Coordinates of C-alpha atoms in Angstrom, one line a residue:
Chain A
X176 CA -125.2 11.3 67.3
X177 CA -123.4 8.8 70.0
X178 CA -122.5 6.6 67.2
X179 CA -120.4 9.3 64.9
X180 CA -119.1 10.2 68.0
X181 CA -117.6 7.0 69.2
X182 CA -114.8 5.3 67.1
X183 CA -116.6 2.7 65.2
X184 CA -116.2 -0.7 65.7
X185 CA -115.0 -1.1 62.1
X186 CA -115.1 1.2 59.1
X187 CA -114.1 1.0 54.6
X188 CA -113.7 4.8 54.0
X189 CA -113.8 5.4 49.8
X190 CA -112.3 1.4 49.2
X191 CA -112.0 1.0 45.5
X192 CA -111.1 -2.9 44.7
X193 CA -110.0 -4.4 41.7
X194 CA -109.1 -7.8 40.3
X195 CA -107.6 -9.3 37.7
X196 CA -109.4 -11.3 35.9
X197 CA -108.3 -14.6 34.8
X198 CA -107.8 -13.3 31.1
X199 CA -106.0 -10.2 32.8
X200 CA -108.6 -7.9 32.2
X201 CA -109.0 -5.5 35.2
X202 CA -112.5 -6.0 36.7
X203 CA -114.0 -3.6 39.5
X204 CA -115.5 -5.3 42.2
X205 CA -116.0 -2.6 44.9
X206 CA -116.7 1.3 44.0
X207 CA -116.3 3.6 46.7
X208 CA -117.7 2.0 49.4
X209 CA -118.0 3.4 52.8
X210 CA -119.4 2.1 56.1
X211 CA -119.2 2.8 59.5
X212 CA -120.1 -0.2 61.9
X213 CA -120.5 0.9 65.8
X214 CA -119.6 -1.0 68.5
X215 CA -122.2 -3.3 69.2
X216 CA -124.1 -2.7 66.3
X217 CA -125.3 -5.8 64.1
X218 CA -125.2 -5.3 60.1
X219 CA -126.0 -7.2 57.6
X220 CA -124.9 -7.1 54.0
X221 CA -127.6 -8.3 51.2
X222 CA -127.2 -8.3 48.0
X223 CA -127.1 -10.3 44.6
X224 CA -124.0 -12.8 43.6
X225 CA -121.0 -10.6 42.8
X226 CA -121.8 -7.9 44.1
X227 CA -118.6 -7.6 46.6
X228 CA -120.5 -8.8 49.8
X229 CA -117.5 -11.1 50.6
X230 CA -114.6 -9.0 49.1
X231 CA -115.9 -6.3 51.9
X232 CA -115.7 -8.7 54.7
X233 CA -112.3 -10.0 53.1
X234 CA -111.4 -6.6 53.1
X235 CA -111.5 -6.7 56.9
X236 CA -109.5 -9.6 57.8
X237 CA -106.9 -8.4 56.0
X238 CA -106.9 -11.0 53.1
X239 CA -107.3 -8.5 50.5
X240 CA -105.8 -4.9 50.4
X241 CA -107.7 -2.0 49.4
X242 CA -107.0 -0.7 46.1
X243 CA -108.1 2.5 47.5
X244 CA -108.9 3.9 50.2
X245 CA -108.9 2.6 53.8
X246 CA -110.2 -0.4 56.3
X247 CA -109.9 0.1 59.6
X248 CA -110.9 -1.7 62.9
X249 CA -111.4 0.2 65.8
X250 CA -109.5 2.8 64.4
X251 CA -106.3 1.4 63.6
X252 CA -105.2 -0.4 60.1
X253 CA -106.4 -3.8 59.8
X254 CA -104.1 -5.5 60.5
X255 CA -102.4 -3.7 64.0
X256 CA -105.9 -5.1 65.1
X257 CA -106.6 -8.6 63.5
X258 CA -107.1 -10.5 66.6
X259 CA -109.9 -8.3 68.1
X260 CA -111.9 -10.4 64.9
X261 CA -113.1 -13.6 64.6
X262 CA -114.7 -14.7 61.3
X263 CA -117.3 -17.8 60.3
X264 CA -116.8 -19.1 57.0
X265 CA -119.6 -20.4 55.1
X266 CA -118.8 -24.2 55.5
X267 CA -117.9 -25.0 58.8
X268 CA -114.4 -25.3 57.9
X269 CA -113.5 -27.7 60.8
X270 CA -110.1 -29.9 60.3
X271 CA -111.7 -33.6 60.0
X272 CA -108.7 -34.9 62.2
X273 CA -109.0 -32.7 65.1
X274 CA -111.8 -33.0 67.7
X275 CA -114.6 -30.6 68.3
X276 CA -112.8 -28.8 71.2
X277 CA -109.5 -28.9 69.5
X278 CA -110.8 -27.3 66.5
X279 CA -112.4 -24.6 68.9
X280 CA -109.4 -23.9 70.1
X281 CA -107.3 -23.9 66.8
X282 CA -106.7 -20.0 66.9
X283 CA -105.5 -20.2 70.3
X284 CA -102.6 -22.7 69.2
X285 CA -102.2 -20.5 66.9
X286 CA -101.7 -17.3 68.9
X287 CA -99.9 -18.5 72.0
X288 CA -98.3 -22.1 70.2
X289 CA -99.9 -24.0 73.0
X290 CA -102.8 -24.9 74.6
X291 CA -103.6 -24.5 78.8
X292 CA -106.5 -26.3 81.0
X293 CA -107.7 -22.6 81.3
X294 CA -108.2 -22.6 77.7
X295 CA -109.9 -25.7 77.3
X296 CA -112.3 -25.1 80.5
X297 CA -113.3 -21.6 78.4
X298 CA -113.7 -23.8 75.0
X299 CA -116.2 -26.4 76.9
X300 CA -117.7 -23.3 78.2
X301 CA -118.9 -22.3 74.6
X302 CA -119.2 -25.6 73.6
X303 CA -121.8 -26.0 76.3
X304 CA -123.7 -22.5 75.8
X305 CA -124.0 -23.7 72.2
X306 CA -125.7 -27.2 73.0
X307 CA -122.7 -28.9 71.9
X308 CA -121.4 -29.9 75.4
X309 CA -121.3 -34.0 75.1
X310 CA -119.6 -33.3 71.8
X311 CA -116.6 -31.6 72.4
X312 CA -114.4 -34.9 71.8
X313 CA -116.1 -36.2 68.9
X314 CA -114.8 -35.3 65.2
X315 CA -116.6 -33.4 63.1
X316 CA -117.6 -35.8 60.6
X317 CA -120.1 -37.5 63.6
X318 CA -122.1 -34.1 63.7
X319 CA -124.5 -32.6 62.0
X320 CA -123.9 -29.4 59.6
X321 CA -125.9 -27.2 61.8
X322 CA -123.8 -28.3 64.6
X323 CA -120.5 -28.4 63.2
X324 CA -121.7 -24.8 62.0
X325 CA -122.4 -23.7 66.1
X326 CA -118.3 -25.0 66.3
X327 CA -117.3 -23.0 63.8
X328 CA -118.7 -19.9 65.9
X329 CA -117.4 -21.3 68.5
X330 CA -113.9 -21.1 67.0
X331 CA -114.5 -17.6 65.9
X332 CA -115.7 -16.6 69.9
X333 CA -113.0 -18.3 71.8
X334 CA -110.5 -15.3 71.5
X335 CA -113.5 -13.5 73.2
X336 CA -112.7 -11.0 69.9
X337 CA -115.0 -7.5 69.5
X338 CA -116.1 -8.4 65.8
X339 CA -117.5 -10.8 64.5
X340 CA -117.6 -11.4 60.8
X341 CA -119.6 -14.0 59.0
X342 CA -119.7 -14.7 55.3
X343 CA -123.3 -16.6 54.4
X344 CA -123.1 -18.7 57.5
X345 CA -126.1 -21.0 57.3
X346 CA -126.0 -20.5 53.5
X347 CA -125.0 -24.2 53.3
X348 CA -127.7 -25.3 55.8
X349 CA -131.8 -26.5 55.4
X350 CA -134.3 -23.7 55.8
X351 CA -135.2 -25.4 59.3
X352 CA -131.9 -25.5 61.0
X353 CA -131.5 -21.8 59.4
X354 CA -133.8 -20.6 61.0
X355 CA -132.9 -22.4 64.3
X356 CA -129.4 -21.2 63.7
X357 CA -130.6 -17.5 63.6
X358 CA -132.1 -17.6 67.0
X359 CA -129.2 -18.9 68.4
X360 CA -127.0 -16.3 66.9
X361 CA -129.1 -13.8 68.0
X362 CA -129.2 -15.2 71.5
X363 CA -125.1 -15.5 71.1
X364 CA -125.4 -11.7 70.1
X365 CA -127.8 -11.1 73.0
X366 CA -125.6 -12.2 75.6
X367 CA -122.0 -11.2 74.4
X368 CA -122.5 -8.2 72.2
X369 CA -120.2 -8.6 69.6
X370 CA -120.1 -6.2 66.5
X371 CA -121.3 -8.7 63.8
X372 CA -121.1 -8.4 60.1
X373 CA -123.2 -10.9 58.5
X374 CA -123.2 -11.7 54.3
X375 CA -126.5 -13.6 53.6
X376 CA -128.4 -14.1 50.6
X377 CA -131.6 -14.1 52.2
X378 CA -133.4 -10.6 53.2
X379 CA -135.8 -12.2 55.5
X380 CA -132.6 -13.5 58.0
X381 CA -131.4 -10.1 57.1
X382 CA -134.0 -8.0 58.5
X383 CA -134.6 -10.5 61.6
X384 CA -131.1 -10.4 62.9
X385 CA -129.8 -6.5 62.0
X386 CA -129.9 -3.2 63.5
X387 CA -129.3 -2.2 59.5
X388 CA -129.3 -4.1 56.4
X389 CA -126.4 -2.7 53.6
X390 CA -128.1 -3.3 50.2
X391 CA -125.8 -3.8 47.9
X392 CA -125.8 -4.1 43.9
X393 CA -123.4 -5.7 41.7
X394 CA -120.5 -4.8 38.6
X395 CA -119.4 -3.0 40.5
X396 CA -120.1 -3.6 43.7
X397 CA -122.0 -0.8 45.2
X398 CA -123.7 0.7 48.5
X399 CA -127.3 0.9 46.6
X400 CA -128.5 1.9 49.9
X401 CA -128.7 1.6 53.8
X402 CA -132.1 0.0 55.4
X403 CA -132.3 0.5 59.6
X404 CA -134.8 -1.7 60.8
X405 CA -136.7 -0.8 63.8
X406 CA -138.1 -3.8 65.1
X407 CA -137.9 -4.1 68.8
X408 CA -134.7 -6.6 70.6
X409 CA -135.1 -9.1 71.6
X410 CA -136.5 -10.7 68.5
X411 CA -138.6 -13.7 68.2
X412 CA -140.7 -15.6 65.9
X413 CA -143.4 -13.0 66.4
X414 CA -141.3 -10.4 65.3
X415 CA -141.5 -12.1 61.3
X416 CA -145.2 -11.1 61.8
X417 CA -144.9 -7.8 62.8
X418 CA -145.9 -4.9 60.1
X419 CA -142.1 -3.8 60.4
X420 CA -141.0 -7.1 59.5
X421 CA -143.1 -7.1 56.3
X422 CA -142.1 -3.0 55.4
X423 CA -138.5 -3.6 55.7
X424 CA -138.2 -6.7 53.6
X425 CA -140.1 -5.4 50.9
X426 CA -138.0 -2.1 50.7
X427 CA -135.0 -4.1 50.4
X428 CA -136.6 -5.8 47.9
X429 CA -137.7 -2.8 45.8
X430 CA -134.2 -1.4 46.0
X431 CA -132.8 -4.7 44.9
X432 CA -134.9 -5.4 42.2
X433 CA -135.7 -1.8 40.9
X434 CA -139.5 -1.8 41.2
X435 CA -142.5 -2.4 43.4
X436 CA -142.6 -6.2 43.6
X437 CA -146.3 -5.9 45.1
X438 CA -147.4 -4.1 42.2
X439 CA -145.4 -7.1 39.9
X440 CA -147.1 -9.8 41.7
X441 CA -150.8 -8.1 41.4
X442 CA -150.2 -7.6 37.5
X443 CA -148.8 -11.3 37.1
X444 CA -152.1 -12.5 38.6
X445 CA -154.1 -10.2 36.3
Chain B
X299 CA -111.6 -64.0 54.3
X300 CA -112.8 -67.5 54.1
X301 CA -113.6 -67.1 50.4
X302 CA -110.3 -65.9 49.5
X303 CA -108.7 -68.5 51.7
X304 CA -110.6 -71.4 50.4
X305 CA -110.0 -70.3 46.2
X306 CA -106.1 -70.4 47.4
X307 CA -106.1 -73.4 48.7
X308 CA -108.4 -75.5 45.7
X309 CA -105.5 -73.7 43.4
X310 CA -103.4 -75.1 45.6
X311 CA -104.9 -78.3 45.3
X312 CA -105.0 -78.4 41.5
X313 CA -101.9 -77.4 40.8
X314 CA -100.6 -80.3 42.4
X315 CA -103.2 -82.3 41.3
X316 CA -102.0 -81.5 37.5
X317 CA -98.5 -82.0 38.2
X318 CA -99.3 -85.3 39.3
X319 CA -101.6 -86.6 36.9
X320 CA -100.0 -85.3 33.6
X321 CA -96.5 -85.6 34.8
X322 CA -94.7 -82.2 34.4
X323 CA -91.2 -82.2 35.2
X324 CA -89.8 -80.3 38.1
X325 CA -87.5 -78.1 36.3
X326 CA -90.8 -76.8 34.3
X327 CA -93.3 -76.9 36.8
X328 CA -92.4 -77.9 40.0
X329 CA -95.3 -79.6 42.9
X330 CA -96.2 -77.1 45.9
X331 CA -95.1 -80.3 47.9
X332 CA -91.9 -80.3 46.3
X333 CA -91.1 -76.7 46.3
X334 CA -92.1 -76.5 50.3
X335 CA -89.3 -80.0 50.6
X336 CA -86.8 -77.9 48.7
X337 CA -87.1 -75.0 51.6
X338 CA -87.6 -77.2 54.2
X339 CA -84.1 -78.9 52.9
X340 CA -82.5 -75.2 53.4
X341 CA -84.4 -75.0 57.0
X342 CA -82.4 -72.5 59.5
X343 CA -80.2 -71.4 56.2
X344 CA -83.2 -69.8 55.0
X345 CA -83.2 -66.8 57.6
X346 CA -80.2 -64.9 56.8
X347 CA -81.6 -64.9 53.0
X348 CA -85.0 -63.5 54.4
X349 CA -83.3 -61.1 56.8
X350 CA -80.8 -59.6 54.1
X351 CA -83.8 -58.9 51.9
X352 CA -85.8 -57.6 54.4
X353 CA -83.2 -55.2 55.1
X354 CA -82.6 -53.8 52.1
X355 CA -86.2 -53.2 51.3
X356 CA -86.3 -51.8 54.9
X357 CA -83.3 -49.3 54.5
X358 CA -84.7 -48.7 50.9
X359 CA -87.9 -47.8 52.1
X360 CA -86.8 -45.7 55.0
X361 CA -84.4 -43.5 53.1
X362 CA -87.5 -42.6 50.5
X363 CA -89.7 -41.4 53.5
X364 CA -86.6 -39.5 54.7
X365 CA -86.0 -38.0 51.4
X366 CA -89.3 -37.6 50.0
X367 CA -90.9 -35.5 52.8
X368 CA -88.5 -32.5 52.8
X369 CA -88.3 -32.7 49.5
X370 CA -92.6 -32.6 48.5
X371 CA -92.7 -29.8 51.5
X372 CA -90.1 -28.1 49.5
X373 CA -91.8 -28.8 46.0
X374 CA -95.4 -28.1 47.5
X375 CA -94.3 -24.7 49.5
X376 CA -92.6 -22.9 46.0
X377 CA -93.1 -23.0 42.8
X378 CA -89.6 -22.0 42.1
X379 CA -88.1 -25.7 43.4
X380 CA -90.9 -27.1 41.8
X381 CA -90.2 -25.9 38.6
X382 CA -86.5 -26.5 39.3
X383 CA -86.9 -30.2 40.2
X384 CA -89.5 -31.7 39.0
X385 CA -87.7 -32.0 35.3
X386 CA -84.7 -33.6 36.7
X387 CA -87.2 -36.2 39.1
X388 CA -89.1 -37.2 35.4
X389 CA -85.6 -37.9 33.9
X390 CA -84.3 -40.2 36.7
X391 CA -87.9 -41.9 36.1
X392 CA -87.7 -42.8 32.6
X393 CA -84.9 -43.8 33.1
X394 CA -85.3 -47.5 33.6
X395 CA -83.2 -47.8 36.9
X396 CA -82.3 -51.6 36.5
X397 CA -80.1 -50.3 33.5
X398 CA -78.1 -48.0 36.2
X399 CA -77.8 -50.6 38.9
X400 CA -74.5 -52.3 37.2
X401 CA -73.3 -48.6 37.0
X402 CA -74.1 -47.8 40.9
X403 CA -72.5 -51.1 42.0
X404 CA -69.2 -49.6 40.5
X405 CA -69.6 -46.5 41.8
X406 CA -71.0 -47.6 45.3
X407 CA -69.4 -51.0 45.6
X408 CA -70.8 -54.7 45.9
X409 CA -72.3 -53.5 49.5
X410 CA -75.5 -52.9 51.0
X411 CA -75.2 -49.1 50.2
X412 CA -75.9 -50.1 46.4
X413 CA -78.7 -52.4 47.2
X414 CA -80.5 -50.0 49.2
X415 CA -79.9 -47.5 46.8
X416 CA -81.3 -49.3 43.9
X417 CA -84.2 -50.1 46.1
X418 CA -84.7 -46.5 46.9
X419 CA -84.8 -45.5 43.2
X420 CA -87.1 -47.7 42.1
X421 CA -89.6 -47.2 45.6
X422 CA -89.2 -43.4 46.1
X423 CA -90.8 -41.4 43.1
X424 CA -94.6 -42.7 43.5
X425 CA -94.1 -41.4 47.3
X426 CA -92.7 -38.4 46.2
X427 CA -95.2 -37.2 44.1
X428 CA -98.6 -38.9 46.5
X429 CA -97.0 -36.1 49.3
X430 CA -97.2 -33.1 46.3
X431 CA -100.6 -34.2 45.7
X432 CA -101.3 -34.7 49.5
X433 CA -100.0 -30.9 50.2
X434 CA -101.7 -29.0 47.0
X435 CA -104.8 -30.7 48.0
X436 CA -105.7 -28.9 51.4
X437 CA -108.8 -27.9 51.2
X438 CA -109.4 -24.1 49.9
X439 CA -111.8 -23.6 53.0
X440 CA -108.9 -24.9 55.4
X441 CA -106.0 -23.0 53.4
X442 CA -108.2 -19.7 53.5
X443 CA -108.5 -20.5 57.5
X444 CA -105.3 -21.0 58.1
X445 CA -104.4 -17.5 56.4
X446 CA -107.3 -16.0 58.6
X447 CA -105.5 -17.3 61.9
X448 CA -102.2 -15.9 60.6
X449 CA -100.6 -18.8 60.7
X450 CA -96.8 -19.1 60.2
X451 CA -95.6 -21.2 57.3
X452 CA -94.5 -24.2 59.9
X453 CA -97.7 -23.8 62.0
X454 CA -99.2 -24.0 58.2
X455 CA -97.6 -27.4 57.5
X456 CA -97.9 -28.9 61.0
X457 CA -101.3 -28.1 62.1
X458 CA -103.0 -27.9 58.4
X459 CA -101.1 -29.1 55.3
X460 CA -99.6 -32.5 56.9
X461 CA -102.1 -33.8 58.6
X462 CA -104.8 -32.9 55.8
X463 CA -101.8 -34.7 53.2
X464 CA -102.4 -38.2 55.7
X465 CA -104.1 -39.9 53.2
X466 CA -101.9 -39.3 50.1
X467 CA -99.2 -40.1 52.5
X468 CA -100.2 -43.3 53.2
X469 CA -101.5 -44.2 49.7
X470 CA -98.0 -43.5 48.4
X471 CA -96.5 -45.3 51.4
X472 CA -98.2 -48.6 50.0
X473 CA -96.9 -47.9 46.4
X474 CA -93.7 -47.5 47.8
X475 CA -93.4 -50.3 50.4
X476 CA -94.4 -53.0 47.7
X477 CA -91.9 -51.0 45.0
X478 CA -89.7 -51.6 47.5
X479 CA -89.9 -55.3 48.0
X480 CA -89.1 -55.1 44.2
X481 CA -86.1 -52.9 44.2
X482 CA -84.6 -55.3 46.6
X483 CA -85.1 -58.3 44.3
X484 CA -83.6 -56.1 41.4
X485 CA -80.6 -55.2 43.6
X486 CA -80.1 -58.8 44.7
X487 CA -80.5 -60.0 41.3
X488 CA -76.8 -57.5 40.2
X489 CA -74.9 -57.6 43.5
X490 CA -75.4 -60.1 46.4
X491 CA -73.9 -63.1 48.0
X492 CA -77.3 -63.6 49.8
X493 CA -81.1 -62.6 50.0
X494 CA -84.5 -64.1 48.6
X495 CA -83.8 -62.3 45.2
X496 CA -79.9 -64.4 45.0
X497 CA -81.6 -67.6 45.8
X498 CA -83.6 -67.3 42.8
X499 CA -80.9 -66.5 40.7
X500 CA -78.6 -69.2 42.1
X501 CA -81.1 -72.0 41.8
X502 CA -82.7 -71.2 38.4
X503 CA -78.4 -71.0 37.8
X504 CA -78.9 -75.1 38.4
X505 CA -82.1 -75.6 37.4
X506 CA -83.3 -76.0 41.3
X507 CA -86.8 -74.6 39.7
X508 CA -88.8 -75.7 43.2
X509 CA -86.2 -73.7 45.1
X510 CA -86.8 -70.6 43.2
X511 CA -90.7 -71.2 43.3
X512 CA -90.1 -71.4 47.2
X513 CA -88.0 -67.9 47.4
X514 CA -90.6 -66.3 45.2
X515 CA -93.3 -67.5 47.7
X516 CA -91.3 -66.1 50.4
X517 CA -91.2 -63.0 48.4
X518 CA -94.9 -62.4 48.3
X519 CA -95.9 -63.2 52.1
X520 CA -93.5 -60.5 52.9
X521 CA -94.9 -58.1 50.6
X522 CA -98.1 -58.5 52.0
X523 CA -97.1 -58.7 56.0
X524 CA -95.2 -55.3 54.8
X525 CA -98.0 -53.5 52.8
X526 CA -100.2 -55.0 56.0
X527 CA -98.5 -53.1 58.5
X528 CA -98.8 -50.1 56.8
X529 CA -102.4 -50.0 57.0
X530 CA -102.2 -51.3 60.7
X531 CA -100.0 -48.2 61.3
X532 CA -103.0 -46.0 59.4
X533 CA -105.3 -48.0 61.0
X534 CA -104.1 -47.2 64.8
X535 CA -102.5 -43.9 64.4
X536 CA -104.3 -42.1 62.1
X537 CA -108.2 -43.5 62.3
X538 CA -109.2 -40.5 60.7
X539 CA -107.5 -41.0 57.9
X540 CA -108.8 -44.3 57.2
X541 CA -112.3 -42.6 57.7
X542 CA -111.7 -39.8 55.3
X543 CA -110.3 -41.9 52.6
X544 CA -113.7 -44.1 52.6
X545 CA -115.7 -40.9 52.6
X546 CA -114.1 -40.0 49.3
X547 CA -114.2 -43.3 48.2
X548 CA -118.2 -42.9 48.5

């Protein structure tokens, strides 16, 4: 296969993870997890709360060390590669005080200490291919969540990085702008093609934006298993309708919940 | 503003009114007519009084922004000089610092260092602490960003912690400016040979009550032109600020 043969775009080989817990008791959140992203690719990560969705991501931005075993980003160790990854938080994390396009370009002062016009024509750029064009000097508090969400991925795209990873980033939005906001990634994806890594809660935005959804299952935090989903690209609305949609979703959720929730619903109704 | 303006001046009114009518001695209660005749009397003599106070709260209040901000970065950055200082800061607190001020005026002389000194004790402490709280309080989302972007511990504080701290800052800069008006009183009160605070005790010294009612007066509009500027400074620098701290508020 192409993919195994090409270095992948990111990869945890055997990671073991531990805490402490706050009463010092040792607690296992990730056992012997390994995944191979390819460049390109778009995965997802599903899975109930605790189960280690967000310590994997962490995992990749260097915030957390393996216990065991090994992250890598295109190859190298984490950190040699940090700036080829931009990550969205789950709230928009903007800084109240600094406008729109200054908080776009926060990792850029950052990186280089200052800021050029060359810069800040690139940062409109993706302000404007994001709909947020006529906002890029307003503060945060005068947008919407759903757009101070779009800045927020604007800040993560501005260092133009190869990976993008994204921990529950609409989690904090309504279903409708969700669902809006899923599109536009996709449309993001569609044009740029990052490697994303998305958490989410939800299997539904799961299978609509992945090439494979990671199911995982908690204490301790587990690869339960590995879902591709072979809907066609570009995806729509339509494609929620398709049969795929419908098998994929409901495989996801038979591995998550351990039995056939078809047959559950049938014999709740009897 | 017309409510509050129009309740001052019916006080205003009734107070001399009840003078008037019942009688009360000057030396008890004086008139507002007589205590504004008693500073007119002074006239031009009055400025260098209100300029020497004004100084010392001034030099009072700068040196506790100088002093404070190093010193919460320090205490908010390690745990170490937080645990190291923070005991000794309690103990000069409750320690009641008009009991040292005879002490400092023998160890700093009758001058202006020992005013502003004084004034510095008393203003400094609330500051000191408002900037802790103002640096611990980043936001976990914001302090988790910043160790995303790799930030270095000065691009930390200067593009995250201090500006998110704004706020505190500038409540504790209000504690501290109208602490400071106080502190210069205090001072005045053990060492001066002029100043709003040596008026008062000069003239109560020879029971010139309406003079002392006058400097007290005098006392009060420049704590409040003070503690205004400090929210004009908010208000034009740092609109944000402002913003934020009525978003909490709600």
């Amino acid at each position: 296969m192409s993919e195994a043969a090409a270095t992948p775009a990111l990869s945890l080989e055997g990671v073991w993870q531990a805490f402490a817990s706050a009463d010092g008791a040792e607690v296992l959140a990730l056992r012997d997890l390994s995944l191979a992203v390819a460049p390109g690719e778009f995965v997802s990560l599903v899975g109930p709360s605790g189960c280690g969705k967000s310590t994997a991501l962490r995992l990749v931005t260097g915030l957390i060390e393996p216990t065991r075993g090994c992250a890598a980003i295109l190859g190298r160790p984490v950190e040699a590669n940090l700036d080829r990854v931009g990550m969205v938080f789950q709230k928009p994390t903007l800084l109240h005080w600094l406008s729109i396009e200054d908080n776009v370009l926060l990792p850029v002062r950052v990186r280089r200490g200052r800021v050029g016009e060359a810069d800040r024509t690139r940062a409109r750029a993706l302000l404007e291919s994001t709909g947020l064009g006529q906002f890029a000097s307003k503060l945060p508090h005068e947008l919407s969540g759903g757009m101070q969400q779009r800045a927020g991925i604007c800040r993560a795209l501005i260092q133009d990085p190869d990976i993008l990873l994204m921990d529950e980033p609409f989690g904090a939005l309504d279903a409708l702008t969700r669902e809006q906001m899923c599109f536009e990634l996709l449309r993001i994806w569609g044009e740029r093609r990052k490697t994303i890594v998305f958490v989410t809660h939800s299997i539904p935005e799961a299978v609509l934006l992945s090439d494979r959804v990671v199911v995982m299952s908690a204490r301790p935090g587990r690869i339960e298993s590995i879902v591709p989903v072979p809907l066609p690209r570009p995806r729509t609305l339509e494609s929620m309708a398709l049969p795929d949609f419908q098998a994929c979703t409901q495989a996801i959720r038979r591995i998550i919940y351990g039995y056939d929730t078809e047959r559950a619903v049938v014999g709740a109704a009897l | 503003m017309a409510i509050p303006a129009l309740t001052l001046v019916a006080l205003v009114l009734l107070w001399e009114g009840a003078v008037r009518v019942f009688g009360i001695p000057n030396y008890l209660l004086p008139a507002p007519t007589r205590v504004l005749a008693e500073l007119d009397k002074l006239g031009v003599r009055l400025v260098p009084n209100i300029g020497a106070t004004l100084l010392t709260v001034l030099a009072g209040f700068l040196a506790s922004v100088v002093i404070s901000l190093p010193l919460a970065v320090a205490i908010a950055s390690s745990p170490f000089v937080a645990r190291a200082v923070y005991p000794l800061l309690l103990i000069t607190q409750s320690t009641p610092i008009i009991a040292i001020a005879p002490i400092l005026v023998v160890m700093l002389g009758t001058g202006q260092l020992s005013r502003a000194t004084i004034t510095f004790l008393i203003a400094f402490f609330p500051l000191l602490v408002s900037m802790v709280t103002g640096l611990l309080s980043t936001p976990r989302e914001a302090v988790e960003l910043s160790r995303v972007l790799r930030t270095s511990f000065l691009q930390d504080l200067w593009l995250i912690r201090l500006p998110a701290s704004v706020p505190f800052v500038f409540s504790g800069l209000k504690v501290a400016i109208s602490l400071s008006v106080i502190g210069a009183v205090v001072a005045e009160f053990v060492t001066a040979n002029k100043g709003l605070g040596y008026l008062i005790t000069q003239s109560t010294a020879f029971f010139n009550v309406p003079l002392a009612f006058g400097s007290v007066i005098l006392l009060s509009i420049m704590g409040v032109l003070l503690f205004q500027s400090i929210v004009l400074v908010e208000r034009i620098f740092f609109p944000w600020a402002v913003q934020s701290e009525r978003i909490t508020r709600e």
